[in-house]
Short mmCIF file of C-alpha atoms (C1' of nucleotides) in Angstrom, two decimals:
data_model
loop_
_atom_site.label_atom_id
_atom_site.label_comp_id
_atom_site.label_asym_id
_atom_site.label_seq_id
_atom_site.Cartn_x
_atom_site.Cartn_y
_atom_site.Cartn_z
CA MET A 24 -70.55 -34.60 97.38
CA GLN A 25 -71.47 -31.44 98.92
CA PHE A 26 -69.33 -28.52 100.85
CA ASP A 27 -71.10 -25.87 103.00
CA ILE A 28 -69.33 -23.09 104.92
CA LEU A 29 -71.40 -22.29 107.87
CA LYS A 30 -69.29 -19.58 109.46
CA HIS A 31 -65.72 -17.96 109.00
CA ASP A 32 -63.96 -17.06 111.64
CA ALA A 33 -62.86 -13.31 112.10
CA GLN A 34 -59.59 -13.52 113.43
CA THR A 35 -57.94 -16.43 111.72
CA SER A 36 -58.51 -18.39 108.38
CA ALA A 37 -60.49 -21.05 110.03
CA ARG A 38 -64.19 -21.85 108.65
CA ALA A 39 -66.36 -24.23 110.57
CA GLY A 40 -68.59 -26.21 107.38
CA LYS A 41 -70.35 -29.41 106.61
CA ILE A 42 -69.62 -32.13 103.70
CA SER A 43 -72.38 -34.54 102.54
CA THR A 44 -71.37 -37.30 100.70
CA ALA A 45 -73.56 -40.44 99.71
CA HIS A 46 -73.10 -41.71 103.09
CA GLY A 47 -73.85 -39.12 105.29
CA THR A 48 -73.22 -35.66 106.48
CA PHE A 49 -70.44 -34.26 108.80
CA ASN A 50 -69.11 -31.25 110.11
CA THR A 51 -65.42 -29.66 109.44
CA PRO A 52 -63.29 -29.47 110.63
CA ILE A 53 -62.46 -33.05 110.79
CA PHE A 54 -60.14 -35.70 111.54
CA MET A 55 -60.32 -38.93 109.63
CA PRO A 56 -59.39 -42.32 111.50
CA VAL A 57 -56.31 -44.42 109.51
CA GLY A 58 -57.88 -47.53 108.30
CA THR A 59 -55.49 -48.67 105.93
CA LEU A 60 -56.61 -52.36 105.64
CA GLY A 61 -60.26 -51.60 105.66
CA SER A 62 -60.02 -51.83 109.88
CA VAL A 63 -58.88 -48.90 111.91
CA LYS A 64 -56.53 -51.09 114.28
CA GLY A 65 -57.77 -52.42 116.98
CA VAL A 66 -60.92 -50.97 116.94
CA HIS A 67 -64.55 -51.90 116.15
CA GLN A 68 -66.72 -50.43 113.51
CA SER A 69 -69.18 -50.01 116.19
CA GLU A 70 -66.80 -48.07 118.61
CA LEU A 71 -66.05 -45.65 115.91
CA VAL A 72 -69.67 -44.79 115.58
CA LYS A 73 -70.57 -44.89 119.28
CA ASP A 74 -67.76 -44.33 121.31
CA ILE A 75 -65.48 -41.84 119.00
CA ASP A 76 -68.10 -40.78 116.50
CA ALA A 77 -66.02 -40.71 113.40
CA PRO A 78 -68.23 -40.08 110.33
CA ILE A 79 -65.21 -40.90 107.73
CA ILE A 80 -62.32 -42.91 107.75
CA LEU A 81 -59.85 -43.93 105.29
CA GLY A 82 -58.98 -46.79 103.43
CA ASN A 83 -55.68 -47.17 101.61
CA THR A 84 -55.37 -48.09 97.56
CA TYR A 85 -52.12 -49.63 97.75
CA HIS A 86 -52.66 -51.98 100.56
CA LEU A 87 -56.37 -52.96 99.74
CA PHE A 88 -55.14 -53.54 96.35
CA LEU A 89 -52.47 -56.06 97.36
CA ARG A 90 -54.78 -57.55 99.89
CA PRO A 91 -57.99 -58.55 99.55
CA GLY A 92 -57.31 -57.55 95.99
CA ILE A 93 -59.43 -55.98 93.51
CA GLU A 94 -61.45 -59.12 92.48
CA THR A 95 -62.73 -59.72 96.28
CA LEU A 96 -63.62 -55.77 96.97
CA GLN A 97 -65.72 -56.03 93.76
CA LYS A 98 -67.56 -59.42 94.52
CA ALA A 99 -68.06 -57.94 98.07
CA GLY A 100 -69.73 -54.92 96.63
CA GLY A 101 -67.12 -52.14 97.70
CA LEU A 102 -65.10 -51.80 100.52
CA HIS A 103 -68.38 -50.34 102.49
CA LYS A 104 -70.38 -53.22 102.45
CA PHE A 105 -67.15 -55.46 102.81
CA ILE A 106 -66.11 -54.08 106.14
CA GLY A 107 -70.00 -53.36 107.11
CA TRP A 108 -69.21 -49.18 107.50
CA ASN A 109 -72.33 -47.26 106.29
CA ARG A 110 -70.80 -44.08 106.83
CA SER A 111 -68.27 -41.97 104.51
CA ILE A 112 -64.73 -43.67 103.33
CA LEU A 113 -61.75 -41.54 101.59
CA THR A 114 -58.96 -43.74 99.99
CA ASP A 115 -55.69 -42.38 99.47
CA SER A 116 -53.89 -43.30 96.34
CA GLY A 117 -51.36 -45.39 97.02
CA GLY A 118 -48.68 -42.73 96.24
CA TYR A 119 -47.41 -42.07 99.69
CA GLN A 120 -46.92 -45.86 100.23
CA VAL A 121 -45.09 -45.86 97.01
CA PHE A 122 -42.44 -43.22 98.10
CA SER A 123 -42.40 -44.70 101.88
CA LEU A 124 -42.81 -48.83 101.50
CA SER A 125 -40.98 -49.32 98.16
CA ASP A 126 -37.00 -49.20 98.19
CA LYS A 127 -37.15 -50.74 94.63
CA ARG A 128 -39.72 -48.38 93.11
CA LYS A 129 -39.02 -46.89 89.79
CA VAL A 130 -40.88 -43.70 89.08
CA LYS A 131 -41.59 -43.19 85.13
CA GLU A 132 -43.54 -40.96 83.14
CA GLU A 133 -46.50 -43.60 82.49
CA GLY A 134 -46.38 -45.07 85.93
CA VAL A 135 -44.90 -46.17 89.12
CA VAL A 136 -43.17 -49.64 89.21
CA PHE A 137 -43.06 -51.13 92.64
CA GLN A 138 -42.69 -54.50 94.47
CA SER A 139 -45.18 -55.77 97.05
CA HIS A 140 -43.99 -55.31 100.64
CA ILE A 141 -45.58 -58.83 101.05
CA ASP A 142 -44.48 -61.15 98.63
CA GLY A 143 -42.27 -59.11 96.04
CA THR A 144 -44.57 -59.26 93.06
CA ARG A 145 -43.69 -56.24 90.51
CA TYR A 146 -46.91 -54.09 90.27
CA THR A 147 -47.27 -50.90 88.13
CA PHE A 148 -49.96 -48.00 89.58
CA THR A 149 -50.69 -45.78 86.89
CA PRO A 150 -53.24 -42.93 87.25
CA GLU A 151 -55.42 -44.60 85.29
CA ASN A 152 -55.50 -48.01 86.79
CA VAL A 153 -55.49 -45.94 90.37
CA MET A 154 -58.61 -44.52 89.37
CA ASP A 155 -60.28 -48.13 88.53
CA VAL A 156 -59.29 -49.70 91.72
CA GLN A 157 -60.69 -46.62 93.55
CA ARG A 158 -63.78 -46.78 91.59
CA ILE A 159 -63.80 -50.82 92.49
CA ILE A 160 -63.41 -49.83 96.11
CA GLY A 161 -65.82 -47.57 96.09
CA ALA A 162 -64.68 -44.53 98.49
CA ASP A 163 -66.85 -41.60 98.69
CA ILE A 164 -63.75 -39.78 98.01
CA MET A 165 -60.48 -40.91 95.77
CA MET A 166 -57.51 -39.46 95.94
CA ALA A 167 -55.62 -38.43 93.07
CA PHE A 168 -52.43 -40.18 91.86
CA ASP A 169 -49.11 -38.10 92.80
CA GLU A 170 -45.58 -38.63 93.88
CA CYS A 171 -45.04 -37.41 97.36
CA THR A 172 -41.70 -36.07 97.33
CA PRO A 173 -39.06 -36.68 100.49
CA TYR A 174 -37.83 -34.34 102.72
CA PRO A 175 -34.97 -32.73 102.05
CA CYS A 176 -35.78 -32.58 98.54
CA ASP A 177 -33.64 -30.49 95.98
CA ILE A 178 -35.79 -27.91 93.96
CA LYS A 179 -34.77 -29.38 91.00
CA TYR A 180 -36.24 -32.84 92.08
CA ALA A 181 -39.11 -31.08 93.92
CA ARG A 182 -40.08 -29.14 90.19
CA ASN A 183 -39.81 -32.34 87.75
CA SER A 184 -41.80 -34.59 90.53
CA MET A 185 -44.49 -31.50 90.91
CA GLU A 186 -44.79 -31.53 87.17
CA LEU A 187 -45.04 -34.92 86.81
CA THR A 188 -47.80 -35.25 89.08
CA HIS A 189 -49.42 -32.48 87.42
CA ARG A 190 -49.56 -34.54 84.30
CA TRP A 191 -50.50 -37.59 86.35
CA LEU A 192 -53.54 -35.27 87.28
CA ASP A 193 -54.87 -34.79 84.15
CA ARG A 194 -54.70 -38.26 83.38
CA CYS A 195 -56.61 -38.80 86.53
CA VAL A 196 -59.07 -36.27 85.72
CA LYS A 197 -59.86 -37.43 82.26
CA ARG A 198 -59.94 -41.13 83.22
CA PHE A 199 -62.90 -40.17 86.14
CA LYS A 200 -64.70 -38.67 83.81
CA GLU A 201 -64.63 -41.31 81.79
CA THR A 202 -65.84 -43.97 84.41
CA GLU A 203 -68.81 -44.28 86.39
CA PRO A 204 -69.48 -45.40 90.02
CA LEU A 205 -69.89 -49.11 90.37
CA TYR A 206 -72.38 -49.20 93.28
CA GLY A 207 -74.77 -46.71 92.67
CA HIS A 208 -73.49 -43.88 94.92
CA GLU A 209 -71.57 -40.86 93.90
CA GLN A 210 -67.38 -40.70 94.19
CA SER A 211 -65.63 -37.53 94.55
CA LEU A 212 -61.93 -36.83 93.45
CA PHE A 213 -59.52 -34.74 95.23
CA PRO A 214 -56.24 -33.63 93.15
CA ILE A 215 -53.56 -33.07 95.38
CA VAL A 216 -50.78 -29.64 95.67
CA GLN A 217 -47.15 -31.02 95.62
CA GLY A 218 -43.93 -28.57 95.43
CA SER A 219 -42.07 -29.61 98.67
CA VAL A 220 -40.98 -26.52 100.83
CA TYR A 221 -40.52 -23.79 97.82
CA ASN A 222 -43.28 -21.51 97.85
CA ASP A 223 -42.92 -20.40 94.36
CA LEU A 224 -43.22 -24.28 93.40
CA ARG A 225 -46.39 -24.21 96.10
CA LYS A 226 -47.94 -21.43 94.19
CA ILE A 227 -47.72 -23.10 90.57
CA SER A 228 -49.10 -26.29 92.33
CA ALA A 229 -51.96 -24.91 94.19
CA GLU A 230 -53.08 -22.92 90.62
CA LYS A 231 -53.22 -26.09 88.76
CA ILE A 232 -55.09 -27.82 91.27
CA ALA A 233 -57.48 -24.91 91.90
CA ALA A 234 -57.85 -24.93 87.92
CA ALA A 235 -58.62 -28.75 87.76
CA ASP A 236 -61.92 -27.18 89.59
CA CYS A 237 -62.92 -30.51 91.46
CA GLU A 238 -64.99 -30.81 94.70
CA GLY A 239 -62.32 -30.61 97.05
CA ASN A 240 -58.42 -30.15 97.11
CA ALA A 241 -55.65 -31.43 99.23
CA ILE A 242 -52.22 -30.73 100.12
CA GLY A 243 -49.42 -33.62 100.16
CA GLY A 244 -45.85 -33.41 100.75
CA LEU A 245 -45.87 -31.98 104.00
CA SER A 246 -45.06 -33.38 107.31
CA VAL A 247 -42.54 -35.20 106.22
CA GLY A 248 -39.67 -34.32 108.39
CA GLU A 249 -39.53 -30.40 107.39
CA PRO A 250 -39.83 -27.83 110.36
CA ALA A 251 -43.51 -27.23 111.60
CA GLU A 252 -43.09 -23.66 110.97
CA MET A 253 -42.07 -24.31 107.29
CA MET A 254 -45.06 -26.52 106.69
CA TYR A 255 -47.07 -23.71 107.96
CA GLU A 256 -45.86 -21.39 105.64
CA MET A 257 -46.70 -23.48 102.98
CA ILE A 258 -50.15 -24.26 104.09
CA GLU A 259 -50.93 -20.54 103.89
CA THR A 260 -48.91 -20.24 100.62
CA VAL A 261 -51.33 -22.56 99.25
CA ASN A 262 -54.66 -21.37 100.78
CA ASN A 263 -53.80 -18.05 99.36
CA ILE A 264 -54.62 -19.64 95.87
CA LEU A 265 -56.79 -22.70 96.78
CA PRO A 266 -60.90 -22.04 96.33
CA VAL A 267 -62.44 -20.81 99.39
CA ASN A 268 -65.45 -22.38 99.14
CA LYS A 269 -64.19 -26.10 98.49
CA PRO A 270 -62.90 -28.49 101.38
CA ARG A 271 -58.86 -28.39 101.82
CA TYR A 272 -57.18 -31.56 102.86
CA LEU A 273 -54.17 -31.43 104.79
CA MET A 274 -52.78 -34.97 104.40
CA GLY A 275 -51.05 -37.23 106.89
CA VAL A 276 -51.12 -34.43 109.58
CA GLY A 277 -50.27 -34.50 112.70
CA MET A 278 -49.98 -34.03 116.09
CA PRO A 279 -52.98 -32.38 117.77
CA VAL A 280 -50.84 -28.69 117.94
CA ASN A 281 -50.27 -28.90 114.40
CA ILE A 282 -54.06 -29.32 113.48
CA LEU A 283 -54.99 -26.66 115.44
CA GLU A 284 -52.31 -24.51 113.84
CA ALA A 285 -53.47 -25.92 110.55
CA ILE A 286 -57.32 -25.25 111.18
CA ALA A 287 -56.40 -21.40 111.64
CA ARG A 288 -54.79 -21.38 108.03
CA GLY A 289 -57.94 -22.98 106.59
CA ILE A 290 -57.56 -26.60 106.35
CA ASP A 291 -60.98 -28.61 106.72
CA MET A 292 -59.47 -32.12 106.74
CA PHE A 293 -57.35 -34.04 108.39
CA ASP A 294 -56.09 -37.67 108.77
CA CYS A 295 -52.76 -39.00 110.63
CA VAL A 296 -51.81 -42.41 111.94
CA ILE A 297 -50.35 -40.45 115.01
CA PRO A 298 -53.27 -41.12 117.44
CA THR A 299 -53.60 -44.58 116.22
CA ARG A 300 -49.85 -45.84 115.72
CA ASN A 301 -48.38 -43.91 118.46
CA GLY A 302 -51.19 -45.11 120.73
CA ARG A 303 -50.39 -48.76 120.50
CA ASN A 304 -47.00 -47.58 121.54
CA GLY A 305 -48.13 -46.12 124.39
CA MET A 306 -48.61 -42.12 123.56
CA LEU A 307 -51.67 -40.64 124.90
CA PHE A 308 -53.23 -37.42 124.35
CA THR A 309 -55.21 -35.22 126.67
CA MET A 310 -56.13 -31.72 126.75
CA ASP A 311 -53.64 -31.02 129.51
CA GLY A 312 -50.58 -32.71 127.37
CA ILE A 313 -48.76 -35.98 125.97
CA ILE A 314 -48.40 -38.82 128.29
CA ASN A 315 -45.99 -41.30 127.64
CA ILE A 316 -47.91 -44.30 129.29
CA LYS A 317 -44.70 -46.58 129.71
CA ASN A 318 -42.93 -44.23 131.82
CA LEU A 319 -42.41 -45.49 135.07
CA LYS A 320 -44.30 -42.62 137.21
CA TRP A 321 -47.79 -44.13 135.94
CA LYS A 322 -46.84 -47.65 137.28
CA GLU A 323 -49.17 -47.07 140.39
CA ASP A 324 -51.44 -43.95 138.81
CA PHE A 325 -54.83 -45.91 139.57
CA SER A 326 -56.80 -43.07 138.17
CA PRO A 327 -58.99 -43.24 134.93
CA ILE A 328 -57.06 -42.64 131.70
CA ASP A 329 -58.51 -39.36 131.33
CA GLU A 330 -60.96 -38.09 133.48
CA HIS A 331 -62.70 -35.34 130.82
CA GLY A 332 -62.32 -38.09 127.77
CA THR A 333 -65.58 -38.86 126.19
CA THR A 334 -65.09 -42.66 125.19
CA HIS A 335 -65.95 -45.87 127.53
CA VAL A 336 -62.49 -46.68 128.18
CA ASP A 337 -61.18 -43.35 129.62
CA LEU A 338 -62.92 -43.55 133.05
CA ALA A 339 -63.16 -47.47 132.62
CA TYR A 340 -59.62 -48.39 133.22
CA SER A 341 -56.39 -46.57 134.86
CA LYS A 342 -53.37 -45.51 133.73
CA ALA A 343 -51.66 -48.29 135.63
CA TYR A 344 -53.35 -50.50 133.93
CA LEU A 345 -52.96 -49.51 130.53
CA ARG A 346 -49.38 -49.03 131.41
CA HIS A 347 -49.34 -52.92 132.12
CA LEU A 348 -51.29 -53.74 128.98
CA ILE A 349 -48.90 -51.48 126.91
CA ILE A 350 -45.97 -52.89 128.23
CA SER A 351 -46.87 -56.41 128.36
CA THR A 352 -47.73 -55.95 124.29
CA GLU A 353 -51.60 -57.05 125.25
CA ILE A 354 -53.56 -56.52 122.54
CA LEU A 355 -56.40 -54.87 124.69
CA GLY A 356 -53.68 -52.39 125.42
CA ALA A 357 -53.52 -51.46 121.74
CA GLN A 358 -57.48 -51.27 121.58
CA ILE A 359 -57.86 -49.01 124.37
CA ALA A 360 -54.90 -46.53 123.72
CA THR A 361 -56.46 -46.46 120.04
CA ILE A 362 -60.24 -45.54 121.41
CA HIS A 363 -59.28 -43.09 124.04
CA ASN A 364 -56.67 -41.09 121.32
CA LEU A 365 -59.34 -40.97 118.40
CA GLY A 366 -61.72 -40.20 121.04
CA PHE A 367 -59.57 -37.52 121.64
CA TYR A 368 -58.73 -36.32 118.27
CA LEU A 369 -62.35 -36.10 116.94
CA ARG A 370 -63.40 -34.21 120.57
CA LEU A 371 -60.24 -31.69 119.43
CA VAL A 372 -61.82 -30.94 116.40
CA ARG A 373 -65.33 -31.12 117.35
CA THR A 374 -64.36 -28.58 120.27
CA ALA A 375 -62.33 -26.51 117.64
CA ARG A 376 -65.32 -26.06 115.42
CA GLU A 377 -67.51 -24.85 118.61
CA HIS A 378 -65.24 -22.03 119.05
CA ILE A 379 -65.01 -21.29 115.45
CA MET A 380 -68.63 -20.87 115.69
CA ASN A 381 -68.88 -19.00 118.77
CA ASP A 382 -66.19 -16.40 117.72
CA SER A 383 -63.36 -17.60 120.21
CA PHE A 384 -61.15 -19.87 118.26
CA ALA A 385 -58.18 -17.80 118.36
CA THR A 386 -57.97 -17.34 122.02
CA TRP A 387 -58.87 -20.78 122.65
CA LYS A 388 -56.24 -22.03 120.32
CA ASN A 389 -53.41 -19.87 121.54
CA SER A 390 -54.18 -21.06 125.16
CA MET A 391 -54.42 -25.09 123.81
CA VAL A 392 -51.28 -25.13 121.95
CA LYS A 393 -49.08 -24.67 125.03
CA LYS A 394 -51.28 -27.20 126.82
CA LEU A 395 -51.28 -29.62 124.16
CA ALA A 396 -47.55 -30.04 123.54
CA THR A 397 -46.72 -30.53 127.42
CA ARG A 398 -45.42 -33.49 128.35
CA LEU A 399 -46.97 -34.84 131.27
"C1'" G B 22 -19.34 -89.98 151.19
"C1'" U B 23 -16.37 -90.28 146.74
"C1'" G B 24 -15.63 -88.66 141.47
"C1'" G B 25 -16.94 -85.20 137.96
"C1'" U B 26 -20.00 -80.43 135.96
"C1'" U B 27 -20.95 -75.58 136.14
"C1'" G B 28 -20.56 -70.51 138.72
"C1'" U B 29 -19.29 -63.58 134.61
"C1'" A B 30 -25.49 -57.45 134.31
"C1'" G B 31 -32.49 -58.55 136.23
"C1'" U B 32 -31.97 -63.54 132.71
"C1'" U B 33 -29.78 -66.54 128.84
"C1'" C B 34 -25.04 -66.86 127.54
"C1'" A B 35 -19.79 -65.09 124.84
"C1'" G B 36 -14.90 -63.76 126.52
"C1'" U B 37 -8.75 -65.52 122.10
"C1'" U B 38 -1.92 -68.68 124.26
"C1'" G B 39 -3.12 -64.37 131.27
"C1'" G B 40 -2.47 -57.97 128.72
"C1'" U B 41 -5.75 -50.97 128.59
"C1'" U B 42 -12.15 -48.88 130.59
"C1'" A B 43 -15.10 -57.57 130.79
"C1'" G B 44 -19.15 -57.86 125.69
"C1'" A B 45 -24.02 -59.72 123.32
"C1'" A B 46 -29.14 -60.66 122.99
"C1'" C B 47 -33.40 -60.23 125.84
"C1'" G B 48 -35.56 -57.56 129.90
"C1'" U B 49 -35.22 -52.84 132.53
"C1'" C B 50 -35.52 -46.99 131.86
"C1'" U B 51 -35.22 -42.63 128.56
"C1'" G B 52 -36.60 -40.19 123.75
"C1'" A B 53 -37.94 -40.46 118.43
"C1'" U B 54 -42.24 -42.11 114.96
"C1'" U B 55 -46.76 -37.56 110.91
"C1'" G B 56 -51.76 -39.69 103.03
"C1'" U B 57 -49.70 -47.05 109.22
"C1'" G B 58 -45.63 -53.66 107.69
"C1'" G B 59 -49.67 -54.68 115.16
"C1'" U B 60 -43.75 -51.51 114.42
"C1'" U B 61 -39.18 -49.81 113.56
"C1'" C B 62 -35.10 -46.53 115.30
"C1'" A B 63 -31.78 -44.23 118.89
"C1'" G B 64 -29.73 -43.77 123.42
"C1'" A B 65 -28.98 -44.59 129.16
"C1'" A B 66 -28.90 -47.29 133.54
"C1'" G B 67 -26.96 -51.95 135.35
"C1'" G B 68 -21.33 -56.50 136.64
"C1'" U B 69 -16.58 -56.34 143.92
"C1'" C B 70 -16.58 -62.02 137.05
"C1'" G B 71 -19.76 -67.11 143.43
"C1'" U B 72 -16.24 -66.10 148.34
"C1'" G B 73 -11.17 -66.13 150.77
"C1'" G B 74 -6.31 -67.05 149.95
"C1'" G B 75 -2.04 -67.63 146.23
"C1'" U B 76 1.28 -67.19 141.69
"C1'" U B 77 2.72 -63.09 138.46
"C1'" C B 78 4.82 -56.58 136.39
"C1'" G B 79 -0.29 -57.56 135.17
"C1'" A B 80 -5.85 -63.22 136.75
"C1'" A B 81 -12.91 -63.47 134.54
"C1'" C B 82 -8.98 -66.95 132.61
"C1'" C B 83 -3.43 -70.47 136.05
"C1'" C B 84 -3.06 -72.91 141.79
"C1'" C B 85 -5.27 -74.14 146.71
"C1'" A B 86 -9.39 -73.76 149.99
"C1'" U B 87 -14.46 -72.77 150.79
"C1'" C B 88 -19.68 -72.39 149.37
"C1'" A B 89 -23.39 -73.15 145.64
"C1'" U B 90 -25.39 -75.98 141.73
"C1'" C B 91 -26.15 -79.89 138.43
"C1'" C B 92 -24.91 -85.18 136.97
"C1'" A B 93 -22.78 -89.99 138.15
"C1'" C B 94 -21.69 -93.84 141.30
"C1'" C B 95 -21.49 -96.43 146.74
#
RNA sequence: GUGGUUGUAGUUCAGUUGGUUAGAACGUCUGAUUGUGGUUCAGAAGGUCGUGGGUUCGAACCCCAUCAUCCACC
C-alpha cells in the first residue's frame, strides 16, 4: 500500500492525499461504505462504481467468518472474487462485533470466547486466528484485533482493556509477518488506538500504535455514546502523536458534521453505518440538512429527492414516492435511500478534498457544519 | 317475520361479583440510532363504550326500547 499527501491545509490539520492498494488508487479523505456480509445492503456493486463511485468498501471478519465461513471464502478465491468487486476492501477484525453483538462474551488474555448470534455456537477469536481469517478473506487492509471499550467506562477498565489490546497487537503483527497473502496481492495491517475518553491513555496508546510502524493507523473506541466534543478532543490528542505521513482511519464515524470536524483534525478515512442503516429507516442527508422522509410534511412533496444530488435516484424519484416506499417497507425504498445517502457521503468527502486543495476548507467547513446539522 | 349473536381507539380485541382518569396489539404521528442482526428503542395523539331512556351514591357491565351486524328457522 502506498500513501501520498498532496496538500496540507494551511488553517487546519486537514490533508488531501492518495492511497494505492493492489485494487486501485483513491483520493483521501475517503468514506468507505459498510458491506458487512460482502454486500452494501440494497446496493449493487455496479451502482457502487457508477453512481456512488466508492473506491473501497468494508467487510466484516466476524460476520463473514460465521457466514459463509472461511472454507467457502477460500474456495471462492477470496472476498473480491466471491462478491465480484475488483476495487479495494478493508475488513474490520470483529472486535467491535464481539463487544456489541455478543452479550455472553468472555474476554481473556488468549482471546475472546463468544457465541454466534445466528445459532449460539461457541467460538474463540484470538489475534492469530483473526489475522488468518483476514488472510483468507483477502482484504487489502486488515484490522488488528482489539477490544472496543463501551462508554462510559471507568479509567481502570479502560487502562486494562487498552493494555490487552496492545498485547494483542504484538501478536497480530507477529502473525501478520509470519504469514503471506493467499491470492497474490498485497495486504496491509492497521493497528487501533484505544484508551476510551482519557487523554493520558490515548497518548500511551497512540505511542504504542505509532511504534508498531504499520502502513496506516486507526482510532477506535469513539462514537460509542460520548459527547462529540469529547471525541474531537481525543482525535486531537491522538493525531498529535500518530505519524503524519500515514493514513489515519477513524472507525465508525459518523454524521456528516462529525466527518468534517474529524477531517479538520487530520483524519483521512471513515466508515459508518449511518448512511446505510439510517437511510433504510428514512433519514436522508442533503447539503441543506437532514430529512426524515417519514414525516407527514413530505407526503405530497413531489419534488426530486435531491435536486443537487449526483446519483440517478436523486432526480428520478420524488420525496413523496420515497416516503411511500419507506413507510410501506418496500425494498426499493431502502435501495433508493441508501444510494442517495452514499452518493451524498462520497460527494461530501470529495468536496472537502477540493476545498483542501483550494485552501478554502476552513471557511467552507464552518459554513457547512451549521447547514448539515439542520433538520428540514 | 320469529329466535338468537355481536356492537368498546383507524383496525383486531381485553375489560374481574357494577367502583378513581376505560387498556393492549397493530396502524398513525414525533424523536433516537455512529468499526450493520433488512433493525431496535423511546414518546405522543386517538374512544359521547352503537343510540335513547331507566335502575343505582356510582353503569362499558344490570333493565327497556331502538338501530346496525351476523347466524339459524319460517
